[in-house]
mmCIF file of C-alpha atoms and ligand atoms in Angstrom:
data_model
loop_
_atom_site.group_PDB
_atom_site.id
_atom_site.type_symbol
_atom_site.label_atom_id
_atom_site.label_comp_id
_atom_site.label_asym_id
_atom_site.label_seq_id
_atom_site.Cartn_x
_atom_site.Cartn_y
_atom_site.Cartn_z
ATOM 1 C CA MET A 639 41.196 -23.005 -94.703
ATOM 2 C CA ARG A 640 43.826 -21.615 -92.289
ATOM 3 C CA ARG A 641 46.592 -19.633 -93.900
ATOM 4 C CA LYS A 642 49.743 -21.641 -93.597
ATOM 5 C CA THR A 643 52.413 -20.363 -91.210
ATOM 6 C CA VAL A 644 55.519 -21.392 -89.301
ATOM 7 C CA THR A 645 54.980 -22.176 -85.600
ATOM 8 C CA VAL A 646 56.247 -19.732 -83.018
ATOM 9 C CA ARG A 647 56.649 -21.160 -79.560
ATOM 10 C CA ILE A 648 55.921 -18.642 -76.741
ATOM 11 C CA GLY A 649 56.737 -20.374 -73.412
ATOM 12 C CA GLN A 650 54.739 -23.481 -73.533
ATOM 13 C CA VAL A 651 52.200 -22.107 -76.021
ATOM 14 C CA ASN A 652 52.453 -22.695 -79.791
ATOM 15 C CA VAL A 653 51.232 -20.089 -82.112
ATOM 16 C CA GLY A 654 50.706 -20.860 -85.825
ATOM 17 C CA SER A 655 48.496 -22.581 -88.296
ATOM 18 C CA ASP A 656 49.114 -26.042 -86.918
ATOM 19 C CA PHE A 657 47.592 -24.998 -83.605
ATOM 20 C CA PRO A 658 44.263 -23.357 -82.493
ATOM 21 C CA VAL A 659 44.014 -19.627 -82.602
ATOM 22 C CA VAL A 660 45.316 -18.428 -79.278
ATOM 23 C CA VAL A 661 43.594 -15.887 -76.916
ATOM 24 C CA GLN A 662 45.732 -13.167 -75.376
ATOM 25 C CA SER A 663 45.120 -10.092 -73.224
ATOM 26 C CA MET A 664 46.985 -7.266 -71.659
ATOM 27 C CA THR A 665 47.001 -5.831 -68.120
ATOM 28 C CA ASN A 666 46.200 -2.225 -67.306
ATOM 29 C CA THR A 667 47.634 -2.069 -63.891
ATOM 30 C CA GLU A 668 50.991 -0.246 -63.333
ATOM 31 C CA THR A 669 53.512 -3.019 -63.964
ATOM 32 C CA ALA A 670 55.667 -1.731 -60.995
ATOM 33 C CA ASP A 671 52.760 -2.532 -58.740
ATOM 34 C CA VAL A 672 53.570 -6.187 -58.395
ATOM 35 C CA ILE A 673 50.687 -7.270 -56.274
ATOM 36 C CA ARG A 674 47.875 -5.661 -58.395
ATOM 37 C CA THR A 675 49.586 -6.841 -61.684
ATOM 38 C CA VAL A 676 49.881 -10.494 -60.408
ATOM 39 C CA GLU A 677 46.248 -10.333 -59.450
ATOM 40 C CA GLN A 678 45.076 -9.093 -62.692
ATOM 41 C CA ILE A 679 47.288 -11.604 -64.689
ATOM 42 C CA ILE A 680 45.799 -14.494 -62.612
ATOM 43 C CA ALA A 681 42.263 -13.173 -63.300
ATOM 44 C CA LEU A 682 42.879 -12.818 -67.032
ATOM 45 C CA HIS A 683 44.485 -16.246 -67.130
ATOM 46 C CA ARG A 684 41.668 -17.899 -65.190
ATOM 47 C CA ALA A 685 39.144 -16.260 -67.522
ATOM 48 C CA GLY A 686 41.014 -17.989 -70.422
ATOM 49 C CA SER A 687 43.869 -15.777 -71.518
ATOM 50 C CA GLU A 688 46.595 -18.091 -72.780
ATOM 51 C CA LEU A 689 49.188 -15.331 -73.067
ATOM 52 C CA VAL A 690 49.242 -12.071 -70.978
ATOM 53 C CA ARG A 691 51.144 -8.948 -72.033
ATOM 54 C CA VAL A 692 52.324 -6.268 -69.536
ATOM 55 C CA THR A 693 53.782 -2.975 -70.414
ATOM 56 C CA VAL A 694 57.461 -2.580 -69.594
ATOM 57 C CA ASN A 695 57.840 1.158 -69.870
ATOM 58 C CA ASN A 696 60.474 2.282 -67.228
ATOM 59 C CA ASP A 697 63.060 0.924 -64.813
ATOM 60 C CA GLU A 698 60.540 0.167 -62.058
ATOM 61 C CA ALA A 699 58.437 -1.974 -64.356
ATOM 62 C CA ALA A 700 61.635 -3.832 -65.720
ATOM 63 C CA ARG A 701 62.649 -4.500 -62.079
ATOM 64 C CA ALA A 702 59.071 -5.742 -61.202
ATOM 65 C CA VAL A 703 58.735 -8.227 -64.094
ATOM 66 C CA PRO A 704 60.998 -10.917 -62.456
ATOM 67 C CA GLU A 705 59.064 -10.575 -59.224
ATOM 68 C CA ILE A 706 55.748 -10.882 -61.073
ATOM 69 C CA VAL A 707 56.873 -14.071 -62.859
ATOM 70 C CA THR A 708 58.294 -15.550 -59.681
ATOM 71 C CA GLU A 709 55.013 -14.915 -57.859
ATOM 72 C CA LEU A 710 53.066 -16.462 -60.726
ATOM 73 C CA ASN A 711 55.327 -19.520 -60.592
ATOM 74 C CA ASN A 712 54.848 -19.762 -56.735
ATOM 75 C CA ARG A 713 51.064 -19.540 -57.337
ATOM 76 C CA LYS A 714 51.267 -22.164 -60.065
ATOM 77 C CA VAL A 715 49.956 -19.891 -62.835
ATOM 78 C CA PRO A 716 52.112 -20.935 -65.755
ATOM 79 C CA VAL A 717 50.977 -18.215 -68.166
ATOM 80 C CA PRO A 718 53.602 -16.800 -70.463
ATOM 81 C CA ILE A 719 54.204 -13.044 -69.998
ATOM 82 C CA ILE A 720 54.957 -10.827 -72.845
ATOM 83 C CA GLY A 721 56.730 -7.604 -72.364
ATOM 84 C CA ASP A 722 55.447 -4.525 -74.341
ATOM 85 C CA PHE A 723 58.292 -2.154 -75.201
ATOM 86 C CA HIS A 724 58.280 1.277 -76.606
ATOM 87 C CA TYR A 725 60.976 4.015 -77.050
ATOM 88 C CA ASN A 726 63.352 2.512 -74.427
ATOM 89 C CA GLY A 727 63.120 -1.223 -74.896
ATOM 90 C CA HIS A 728 66.685 -1.451 -76.104
ATOM 91 C CA GLN A 729 67.873 0.083 -72.907
ATOM 92 C CA LEU A 730 65.576 -1.795 -70.565
ATOM 93 C CA LEU A 731 66.289 -5.106 -72.103
ATOM 94 C CA THR A 732 70.026 -4.503 -71.782
ATOM 95 C CA SER A 733 69.945 -3.052 -68.345
ATOM 96 C CA TYR A 734 67.710 -5.643 -66.832
ATOM 97 C CA PRO A 735 68.775 -9.156 -68.040
ATOM 98 C CA ASP A 736 66.538 -10.758 -65.436
ATOM 99 C CA CYS A 737 63.554 -9.089 -66.903
ATOM 100 C CA ALA A 738 64.738 -10.056 -70.437
ATOM 101 C CA GLN A 739 65.210 -13.674 -69.269
ATOM 102 C CA VAL A 740 61.809 -14.284 -67.614
ATOM 103 C CA LEU A 741 59.683 -12.667 -70.382
ATOM 104 C CA ALA A 742 58.366 -15.156 -72.837
ATOM 105 C CA LYS A 743 58.233 -12.822 -75.742
ATOM 106 C CA TYR A 744 59.022 -9.231 -76.462
ATOM 107 C CA ARG A 745 56.674 -6.902 -78.386
ATOM 108 C CA ILE A 746 58.375 -4.191 -80.399
ATOM 109 C CA ASN A 747 56.693 -1.374 -82.279
ATOM 110 C CA PRO A 748 59.151 -0.430 -85.055
ATOM 111 C CA GLY A 749 57.593 3.076 -85.249
ATOM 112 C CA ASN A 750 58.579 3.616 -81.492
ATOM 113 C CA VAL A 751 62.202 2.579 -81.324
ATOM 114 C CA GLY A 752 63.676 5.909 -82.235
ATOM 115 C CA THR A 753 64.288 7.974 -85.295
ATOM 116 C CA LYS A 754 67.963 8.579 -85.799
ATOM 117 C CA ALA A 755 69.213 5.441 -83.931
ATOM 118 C CA ARG A 756 66.071 3.360 -85.217
ATOM 119 C CA ASP A 757 67.869 0.446 -86.745
ATOM 120 C CA LYS A 758 70.546 0.365 -84.038
ATOM 121 C CA ASN A 759 67.979 0.401 -81.222
ATOM 122 C CA PHE A 760 65.863 -2.258 -83.030
ATOM 123 C CA THR A 761 68.865 -4.345 -83.559
ATOM 124 C CA THR A 762 69.783 -4.237 -79.756
ATOM 125 C CA ILE A 763 66.392 -5.503 -78.903
ATOM 126 C CA ILE A 764 66.708 -8.373 -81.377
ATOM 127 C CA GLU A 765 70.280 -9.249 -80.082
ATOM 128 C CA GLN A 766 68.644 -9.558 -76.631
ATOM 129 C CA ALA A 767 65.799 -11.860 -78.054
ATOM 130 C CA ILE A 768 68.620 -14.034 -79.570
ATOM 131 C CA ARG A 769 70.703 -14.007 -76.467
ATOM 132 C CA PHE A 770 67.788 -15.148 -74.333
ATOM 133 C CA ASP A 771 66.134 -17.331 -77.079
ATOM 134 C CA LYS A 772 62.903 -15.409 -77.119
ATOM 135 C CA PRO A 773 60.374 -14.752 -79.981
ATOM 136 C CA VAL A 774 59.322 -11.093 -80.737
ATOM 137 C CA ARG A 775 56.168 -9.569 -82.097
ATOM 138 C CA ILE A 776 56.830 -6.865 -84.543
ATOM 139 C CA GLY A 777 53.755 -4.848 -83.931
ATOM 140 C CA VAL A 778 53.073 -1.956 -86.285
ATOM 141 C CA ASN A 779 50.466 0.494 -85.237
ATOM 142 C CA TRP A 780 48.814 3.052 -87.636
ATOM 143 C CA GLY A 781 49.067 5.720 -84.868
ATOM 144 C CA SER A 782 52.883 5.408 -84.531
ATOM 145 C CA LEU A 783 53.761 4.358 -88.022
ATOM 146 C CA ASP A 784 57.398 4.725 -88.942
ATOM 147 C CA GLN A 785 57.290 8.233 -90.515
ATOM 148 C CA GLN A 786 60.368 7.653 -92.611
ATOM 149 C CA ILE A 787 58.878 4.788 -94.492
ATOM 150 C CA LEU A 788 55.395 6.582 -94.814
ATOM 151 C CA THR A 789 57.209 9.706 -96.283
ATOM 152 C CA GLU A 790 59.220 7.542 -98.723
ATOM 153 C CA MET A 791 56.084 5.785 -99.949
ATOM 154 C CA MET A 792 54.107 8.937 -100.197
ATOM 155 C CA ASP A 793 56.767 10.492 -102.290
ATOM 156 C CA LEU A 794 56.985 7.457 -104.612
ATOM 157 C CA ASN A 795 53.286 7.462 -104.878
ATOM 158 C CA SER A 796 53.197 11.059 -105.952
ATOM 159 C CA LYS A 797 55.464 10.139 -108.882
ATOM 160 C CA ILE A 798 53.368 7.399 -110.411
ATOM 161 C CA SER A 799 50.732 8.002 -113.090
ATOM 162 C CA ALA A 800 47.703 6.815 -111.078
ATOM 163 C CA PRO A 801 48.497 7.533 -107.476
ATOM 164 C CA LEU A 802 46.944 5.538 -104.726
ATOM 165 C CA SER A 803 44.829 7.357 -101.976
ATOM 166 C CA ALA A 804 46.573 8.422 -98.793
ATOM 167 C CA GLN A 805 44.750 5.486 -96.886
ATOM 168 C CA GLU A 806 46.083 2.850 -99.444
ATOM 169 C CA VAL A 807 49.690 4.271 -99.124
ATOM 170 C CA MET A 808 49.272 4.114 -95.367
ATOM 171 C CA ILE A 809 48.300 0.360 -95.549
ATOM 172 C CA LYS A 810 51.160 -0.358 -97.847
ATOM 173 C CA ALA A 811 53.491 1.490 -95.522
ATOM 174 C CA MET A 812 52.417 -0.519 -92.537
ATOM 175 C CA VAL A 813 52.990 -3.775 -94.365
ATOM 176 C CA GLU A 814 56.409 -2.435 -95.547
ATOM 177 C CA SER A 815 57.407 -1.483 -92.086
ATOM 178 C CA ALA A 816 56.552 -4.819 -90.626
ATOM 179 C CA MET A 817 58.342 -6.683 -93.372
ATOM 180 C CA ARG A 818 61.489 -4.488 -93.286
ATOM 181 C CA SER A 819 61.689 -4.972 -89.570
ATOM 182 C CA ALA A 820 61.213 -8.785 -89.900
ATOM 183 C CA ARG A 821 63.964 -8.833 -92.657
ATOM 184 C CA LEU A 822 66.318 -6.829 -90.366
ATOM 185 C CA ALA A 823 65.595 -9.122 -87.434
ATOM 186 C CA GLU A 824 66.358 -12.125 -89.490
ATOM 187 C CA ASP A 825 69.545 -10.484 -90.839
ATOM 188 C CA VAL A 826 70.743 -9.883 -87.284
ATOM 189 C CA GLY A 827 70.265 -13.681 -86.629
ATOM 190 C CA LEU A 828 66.760 -14.165 -85.190
ATOM 191 C CA GLY A 829 65.055 -17.373 -86.414
ATOM 192 C CA HIS A 830 62.238 -17.121 -88.984
ATOM 193 C CA ASP A 831 60.225 -19.008 -86.569
ATOM 194 C CA ARG A 832 60.683 -16.477 -83.759
ATOM 195 C CA ILE A 833 58.699 -13.680 -85.298
ATOM 196 C CA ILE A 834 55.003 -12.811 -85.143
ATOM 197 C CA ILE A 835 53.535 -9.812 -87.000
ATOM 198 C CA SER A 836 50.696 -7.471 -86.201
ATOM 199 C CA GLY A 837 49.405 -4.358 -87.916
ATOM 200 C CA LYS A 838 46.689 -2.685 -85.786
ATOM 201 C CA VAL A 839 44.435 0.066 -86.908
ATOM 202 C CA SER A 840 41.104 1.287 -85.410
ATOM 203 C CA GLY A 841 38.877 1.136 -88.543
ATOM 204 C CA VAL A 842 37.358 -2.348 -89.398
ATOM 205 C CA GLN A 843 37.795 -2.096 -93.108
ATOM 206 C CA THR A 844 41.294 -0.775 -92.890
ATOM 207 C CA LEU A 845 42.136 -3.575 -90.492
ATOM 208 C CA ILE A 846 40.857 -6.185 -92.903
ATOM 209 C CA GLU A 847 42.885 -4.736 -95.782
ATOM 210 C CA VAL A 848 46.088 -4.421 -93.593
ATOM 211 C CA TYR A 849 45.853 -8.101 -92.574
ATOM 212 C CA ARG A 850 45.056 -9.314 -96.039
ATOM 213 C CA GLN A 851 48.184 -7.708 -97.341
ATOM 214 C CA LEU A 852 50.274 -8.923 -94.396
ATOM 215 C CA ALA A 853 48.960 -12.420 -94.909
ATOM 216 C CA ALA A 854 49.958 -12.412 -98.644
ATOM 217 C CA ALA A 855 53.406 -10.967 -97.837
ATOM 218 C CA CYS A 856 54.751 -13.566 -95.367
ATOM 219 C CA ASP A 857 54.216 -16.817 -93.567
ATOM 220 C CA TYR A 858 54.841 -15.395 -90.056
ATOM 221 C CA PRO A 859 51.982 -16.000 -87.663
ATOM 222 C CA LEU A 860 49.710 -13.028 -87.250
ATOM 223 C CA HIS A 861 48.344 -11.521 -84.128
ATOM 224 C CA LEU A 862 44.997 -9.867 -84.749
ATOM 225 C CA GLY A 863 43.362 -6.958 -82.899
ATOM 226 C CA LEU A 864 41.552 -3.698 -83.541
ATOM 227 C CA THR A 865 43.375 -1.008 -81.761
ATOM 228 C CA GLU A 866 41.295 1.595 -79.721
ATOM 229 C CA ALA A 867 38.254 -0.441 -80.316
ATOM 230 C CA GLY A 868 36.429 1.489 -77.622
ATOM 231 C CA MET A 869 33.963 0.796 -74.859
ATOM 232 C CA GLY A 870 30.980 -1.354 -74.497
ATOM 233 C CA ASN A 871 28.959 -2.539 -77.353
ATOM 234 C CA LYS A 872 30.851 -0.378 -79.792
ATOM 235 C CA GLY A 873 34.189 -2.001 -78.855
ATOM 236 C CA ILE A 874 32.815 -5.584 -78.908
ATOM 237 C CA ILE A 875 30.991 -5.162 -82.164
ATOM 238 C CA ALA A 876 33.747 -3.506 -84.031
ATOM 239 C CA SER A 877 36.269 -6.046 -82.820
ATOM 240 C CA THR A 878 34.058 -9.009 -83.752
ATOM 241 C CA ALA A 879 33.242 -7.530 -87.163
ATOM 242 C CA GLY A 880 36.960 -7.071 -88.123
ATOM 243 C CA LEU A 881 38.209 -10.162 -86.511
ATOM 244 C CA ALA A 882 35.472 -12.450 -87.748
ATOM 245 C CA VAL A 883 35.919 -11.541 -91.428
ATOM 246 C CA LEU A 884 39.711 -12.234 -91.117
ATOM 247 C CA LEU A 885 39.411 -15.474 -89.074
ATOM 248 C CA GLN A 886 36.792 -16.776 -91.524
ATOM 249 C CA GLN A 887 39.359 -16.268 -94.234
ATOM 250 C CA GLY A 888 41.902 -18.399 -92.296
ATOM 251 C CA ILE A 889 43.939 -15.192 -91.260
ATOM 252 C CA GLY A 890 45.030 -14.863 -87.673
ATOM 253 C CA ASP A 891 46.902 -17.138 -85.192
ATOM 254 C CA THR A 892 46.458 -15.146 -82.018
ATOM 255 C CA ILE A 893 43.780 -12.497 -81.076
ATOM 256 C CA ARG A 894 43.255 -9.805 -78.649
ATOM 257 C CA VAL A 895 40.030 -7.798 -78.143
ATOM 258 C CA SER A 896 41.138 -4.279 -76.918
ATOM 259 C CA LEU A 897 38.152 -3.108 -74.924
ATOM 260 C CA THR A 898 38.294 0.076 -72.829
ATOM 261 C CA PRO A 899 36.728 -1.099 -69.511
ATOM 262 C CA GLN A 900 34.205 1.124 -67.623
ATOM 263 C CA PRO A 901 35.868 2.776 -64.625
ATOM 264 C CA GLY A 902 36.389 -0.010 -62.145
ATOM 265 C CA GLY A 903 35.068 -2.431 -64.882
ATOM 266 C CA ASP A 904 36.227 -6.050 -65.213
ATOM 267 C CA ARG A 905 39.328 -6.430 -67.363
ATOM 268 C CA THR A 906 38.581 -9.968 -68.039
ATOM 269 C CA GLN A 907 35.701 -9.078 -70.315
ATOM 270 C CA GLU A 908 38.054 -8.779 -73.234
ATOM 271 C CA VAL A 909 39.151 -12.471 -72.773
ATOM 272 C CA LEU A 910 35.416 -13.577 -72.727
ATOM 273 C CA VAL A 911 34.658 -11.662 -75.889
ATOM 274 C CA ALA A 912 37.736 -13.022 -77.602
ATOM 275 C CA GLN A 913 36.682 -16.653 -76.709
ATOM 276 C CA GLN A 914 33.091 -15.902 -77.804
ATOM 277 C CA ILE A 915 34.288 -14.706 -81.240
ATOM 278 C CA LEU A 916 36.282 -18.028 -81.699
ATOM 279 C CA GLN A 917 33.471 -20.165 -80.438
ATOM 280 C CA SER A 918 30.761 -18.467 -82.532
ATOM 281 C CA LEU A 919 32.932 -19.130 -85.560
ATOM 282 C CA GLU A 920 33.257 -22.754 -84.497
ATOM 283 C CA LEU A 921 37.014 -22.429 -84.465
ATOM 284 C CA ARG A 922 37.316 -23.369 -80.772
ATOM 285 C CA ASN A 923 35.214 -24.473 -77.839
ATOM 286 C CA PHE A 924 35.670 -22.846 -74.439
ATOM 287 C CA ASN A 925 32.252 -23.129 -72.684
ATOM 288 C CA PRO A 926 28.977 -24.954 -73.171
ATOM 289 C CA GLN A 927 26.691 -22.761 -75.289
ATOM 290 C CA VAL A 928 23.186 -21.968 -74.207
ATOM 291 C CA SER A 929 20.973 -20.921 -77.055
ATOM 292 C CA ALA A 930 17.669 -19.249 -76.237
ATOM 293 C CA CYS A 931 14.972 -18.206 -78.656
ATOM 294 C CA PRO A 932 14.588 -14.483 -78.886
ATOM 295 C CA GLY A 933 10.998 -14.634 -77.743
ATOM 296 C CA CYS A 934 7.961 -13.224 -79.567
ATOM 297 C CA GLY A 935 4.245 -12.621 -79.218
ATOM 298 C CA ARG A 936 3.678 -16.373 -78.593
ATOM 299 C CA THR A 937 5.319 -16.194 -75.108
ATOM 300 C CA THR A 938 4.346 -13.443 -72.833
ATOM 301 C CA SER A 939 5.939 -14.991 -69.786
ATOM 302 C CA THR A 940 9.593 -14.155 -68.996
ATOM 303 C CA LEU A 941 10.235 -17.699 -67.615
ATOM 304 C CA PHE A 942 12.312 -18.851 -70.408
ATOM 305 C CA GLN A 943 14.466 -15.729 -70.349
ATOM 306 C CA LYS A 944 14.930 -16.226 -66.751
ATOM 307 C CA LEU A 945 15.667 -19.908 -67.188
ATOM 308 C CA ALA A 946 18.237 -19.136 -69.912
ATOM 309 C CA GLU A 947 19.973 -16.579 -67.704
ATOM 310 C CA ASP A 948 20.036 -18.879 -64.660
ATOM 311 C CA ILE A 949 21.420 -21.799 -66.778
ATOM 312 C CA ASN A 950 23.996 -19.575 -68.228
ATOM 313 C CA GLY A 951 25.054 -18.271 -64.809
ATOM 314 C CA TYR A 952 25.012 -21.751 -63.336
ATOM 315 C CA ILE A 953 27.316 -23.039 -66.090
ATOM 316 C CA ARG A 954 29.670 -19.999 -65.855
ATOM 317 C CA GLU A 955 29.931 -20.482 -62.096
ATOM 318 C CA GLN A 956 30.675 -24.173 -62.375
ATOM 319 C CA MET A 957 32.999 -24.182 -65.300
ATOM 320 C CA PRO A 958 36.261 -23.688 -63.506
ATOM 321 C CA HIS A 959 35.493 -26.985 -61.678
ATOM 322 C CA TRP A 960 33.759 -28.798 -64.512
ATOM 323 C CA ARG A 961 36.556 -28.055 -66.916
ATOM 324 C CA THR A 962 38.885 -30.490 -65.080
ATOM 325 C CA GLU A 963 36.255 -32.851 -63.794
ATOM 326 C CA TYR A 964 34.278 -33.269 -67.018
ATOM 327 C CA PRO A 965 36.586 -33.124 -70.181
ATOM 328 C CA GLY A 966 34.857 -32.139 -73.284
ATOM 329 C CA ILE A 967 32.021 -30.393 -71.565
ATOM 330 C CA GLU A 968 32.972 -27.195 -73.452
ATOM 331 C CA GLU A 969 31.303 -28.730 -76.581
ATOM 332 C CA MET A 970 27.955 -29.173 -74.839
ATOM 333 C CA LYS A 971 25.001 -27.255 -76.387
ATOM 334 C CA VAL A 972 21.898 -26.423 -74.257
ATOM 335 C CA ALA A 973 18.695 -24.981 -75.799
ATOM 336 C CA VAL A 974 16.131 -23.104 -73.755
ATOM 337 C CA MET A 975 13.016 -22.323 -75.942
ATOM 338 C CA GLY A 976 9.953 -20.180 -75.324
ATOM 339 C CA CYS A 977 7.117 -22.239 -76.798
ATOM 340 C CA VAL A 978 6.284 -25.440 -78.820
ATOM 341 C CA VAL A 979 6.473 -23.841 -82.244
ATOM 342 C CA ASN A 980 10.335 -24.030 -82.715
ATOM 343 C CA GLY A 981 11.066 -25.374 -79.210
ATOM 344 C CA PRO A 982 11.021 -28.995 -79.779
ATOM 345 C CA GLY A 983 12.844 -28.865 -83.046
ATOM 346 C CA GLU A 984 15.683 -26.541 -81.653
ATOM 347 C CA SER A 985 15.833 -28.554 -78.424
ATOM 348 C CA LYS A 986 16.503 -31.754 -80.504
ATOM 349 C CA HIS A 987 19.561 -30.115 -82.135
ATOM 350 C CA ALA A 988 21.095 -29.365 -78.740
ATOM 351 C CA HIS A 989 22.592 -32.086 -76.394
ATOM 352 C CA ILE A 990 19.895 -31.030 -73.908
ATOM 353 C CA GLY A 991 17.073 -28.784 -74.480
ATOM 354 C CA ILE A 992 13.806 -27.611 -72.857
ATOM 355 C CA SER A 993 10.814 -26.070 -74.554
ATOM 356 C CA LEU A 994 8.799 -24.005 -72.032
ATOM 357 C CA PRO A 995 5.028 -23.343 -72.364
ATOM 358 C CA GLY A 996 4.167 -20.317 -74.462
ATOM 359 C CA THR A 997 1.065 -18.187 -73.946
ATOM 360 C CA GLY A 998 -2.158 -20.248 -73.756
ATOM 361 C CA GLU A 999 -0.197 -23.602 -73.929
ATOM 362 C CA ALA A 1000 -0.532 -26.259 -71.326
ATOM 363 C CA PRO A 1001 1.801 -25.555 -68.422
ATOM 364 C CA LYS A 1002 4.333 -28.285 -69.214
ATOM 365 C CA ALA A 1003 7.840 -28.418 -70.451
ATOM 366 C CA PRO A 1004 9.196 -31.240 -72.620
ATOM 367 C CA VAL A 1005 12.930 -31.944 -72.091
ATOM 368 C CA TYR A 1006 14.995 -33.447 -74.942
ATOM 369 C CA ILE A 1007 18.208 -35.308 -74.317
ATOM 370 C CA ASP A 1008 20.411 -36.177 -77.312
ATOM 371 C CA GLY A 1009 17.581 -35.511 -79.705
ATOM 372 C CA LYS A 1010 14.966 -37.678 -77.932
ATOM 373 C CA HIS A 1011 12.082 -36.598 -75.646
ATOM 374 C CA ARG A 1012 12.904 -37.778 -72.190
ATOM 375 C CA VAL A 1013 10.592 -36.265 -69.786
ATOM 376 C CA THR A 1014 7.955 -33.527 -69.441
ATOM 377 C CA LEU A 1015 8.369 -31.144 -66.449
ATOM 378 C CA LYS A 1016 5.234 -29.532 -64.774
ATOM 379 C CA GLY A 1017 4.557 -27.188 -61.923
ATOM 380 C CA ASP A 1018 6.517 -24.440 -60.409
ATOM 381 C CA LYS A 1019 9.863 -26.219 -59.953
ATOM 382 C CA ILE A 1020 10.661 -26.516 -63.638
ATOM 383 C CA ALA A 1021 13.863 -24.499 -63.341
ATOM 384 C CA GLU A 1022 15.386 -26.544 -60.435
ATOM 385 C CA GLU A 1023 14.397 -29.816 -62.016
ATOM 386 C CA PHE A 1024 15.882 -28.845 -65.311
ATOM 387 C CA GLN A 1025 19.133 -27.907 -63.532
ATOM 388 C CA GLN A 1026 19.272 -31.253 -61.847
ATOM 389 C CA ILE A 1027 18.652 -33.152 -65.164
ATOM 390 C CA LEU A 1028 21.356 -31.058 -66.713
ATOM 391 C CA LEU A 1029 23.916 -31.967 -63.975
ATOM 392 C CA ASN A 1030 23.047 -35.648 -64.278
ATOM 393 C CA TYR A 1031 23.540 -35.571 -67.909
ATOM 394 C CA ILE A 1032 26.959 -33.834 -67.513
ATOM 395 C CA ARG A 1033 28.072 -36.438 -65.005
ATOM 396 C CA GLU A 1034 26.809 -39.322 -67.121
ATOM 397 C CA LYS A 1035 28.249 -37.997 -70.438
ATOM 398 C CA TYR A 1036 31.468 -36.265 -69.435
ATOM 399 C CA GLY A 1037 32.313 -37.807 -66.112
ATOM 400 C CA ARG A 1038 35.636 -39.599 -66.032
ATOM 401 C CA LYS A 1039 35.181 -43.212 -66.340
ATOM 402 C CA ARG A 1040 36.872 -44.645 -63.289
ATOM 403 C CA ASP A 1041 37.997 -48.308 -63.215
HETATM 404 S S1 SF4 B 1312 10.322 -20.647 -80.089
HETATM 405 FE FE1 SF4 B 1312 8.248 -19.814 -79.806
HETATM 406 S S2 SF4 B 1312 8.462 -18.073 -78.409
HETATM 407 FE FE2 SF4 B 1312 10.525 -18.514 -79.163
HETATM 408 S S3 SF4 B 1312 10.632 -17.137 -80.905
HETATM 409 FE FE3 SF4 B 1312 9.949 -19.061 -81.697
HETATM 410 S S4 SF4 B 1312 7.736 -18.941 -81.767
HETATM 411 FE FE4 SF4 B 1312 8.439 -17.317 -80.495
#
């Protein structure tokens, strides 16, 4: 069951337990480079990012933000843009009211708002959020944890009879930092339903513990993400491991998968991974799912792997158009199986499935639609014929009924 939270509205997107878990992402272009940033935001949004964060790190970036939002509006890309502020957020939000106005949310790291003037700078940001009626994310990060709170808690820990480990104290300090900042924000006048919390770390077990404690400490929506998750498989698997455990426990209202792209790599991969995590956990449906058997000694041909790949590619290509043309298509399940042993059974559990011939089996491929055997394909055009059957099925089942 989902952990109960208040709802925080970010632009037109609602975040909280009464709404589906939201996917977000972050650009890696220089924000001052309006053209490249706009292009990347559009790519991330088209891939499925429902919120996009940009860094606002200097005057040039703060000046660029209104231009970026105007261009997105002109191009009819209504994705809420979140500003990520560190060190100088209080100055930028005060000096550039247009930037403060067009952002849909401000992200503040309480460990990075200054040391001596920490509360004053934090308060200035909150006052701007109140003035422009914006929500904030109080995003604590283990790499920039408020040292004053950590030292305080380490000192206290050393005085108790059974001291906690340094790691346990660090987790508690992260939670304390987030909660103190949220209290201060509310004391300044920000609404309880204008605050989202995150506590990012780079270790999976630590992440799970930080969020369990945050979840128990408040009813603010939580933004989940493993920071510095890394590149390639390592980043994907570590993020999935951490986020899946928490989401399964009902913890998490918005997620980001922080992958380091290969040089020149595609930034949208982080969005697809986030969607796949939610879809695999059956929390949301974004795309039709193609399940294929792993293959084994019963099938020596690669026909079924090729068909599964082709069908996946075909669906991916068509989805931007199908999504509007065929509402509900994202729930469709397609099965491509390598032989008759498990093929028919598995195919019957999908909306549409095909069981290809295994080694030594007759060269024919039964097709199942909504659990019933409909047709058996033969010859060397099986792939094309199956694709056509799939398209007919989609039109029939998900096509808008026109009067
Ligand atoms: S469906 Fe057939 S080919 Fe695929 S894993 Fe099972 S037994 Fe092997």
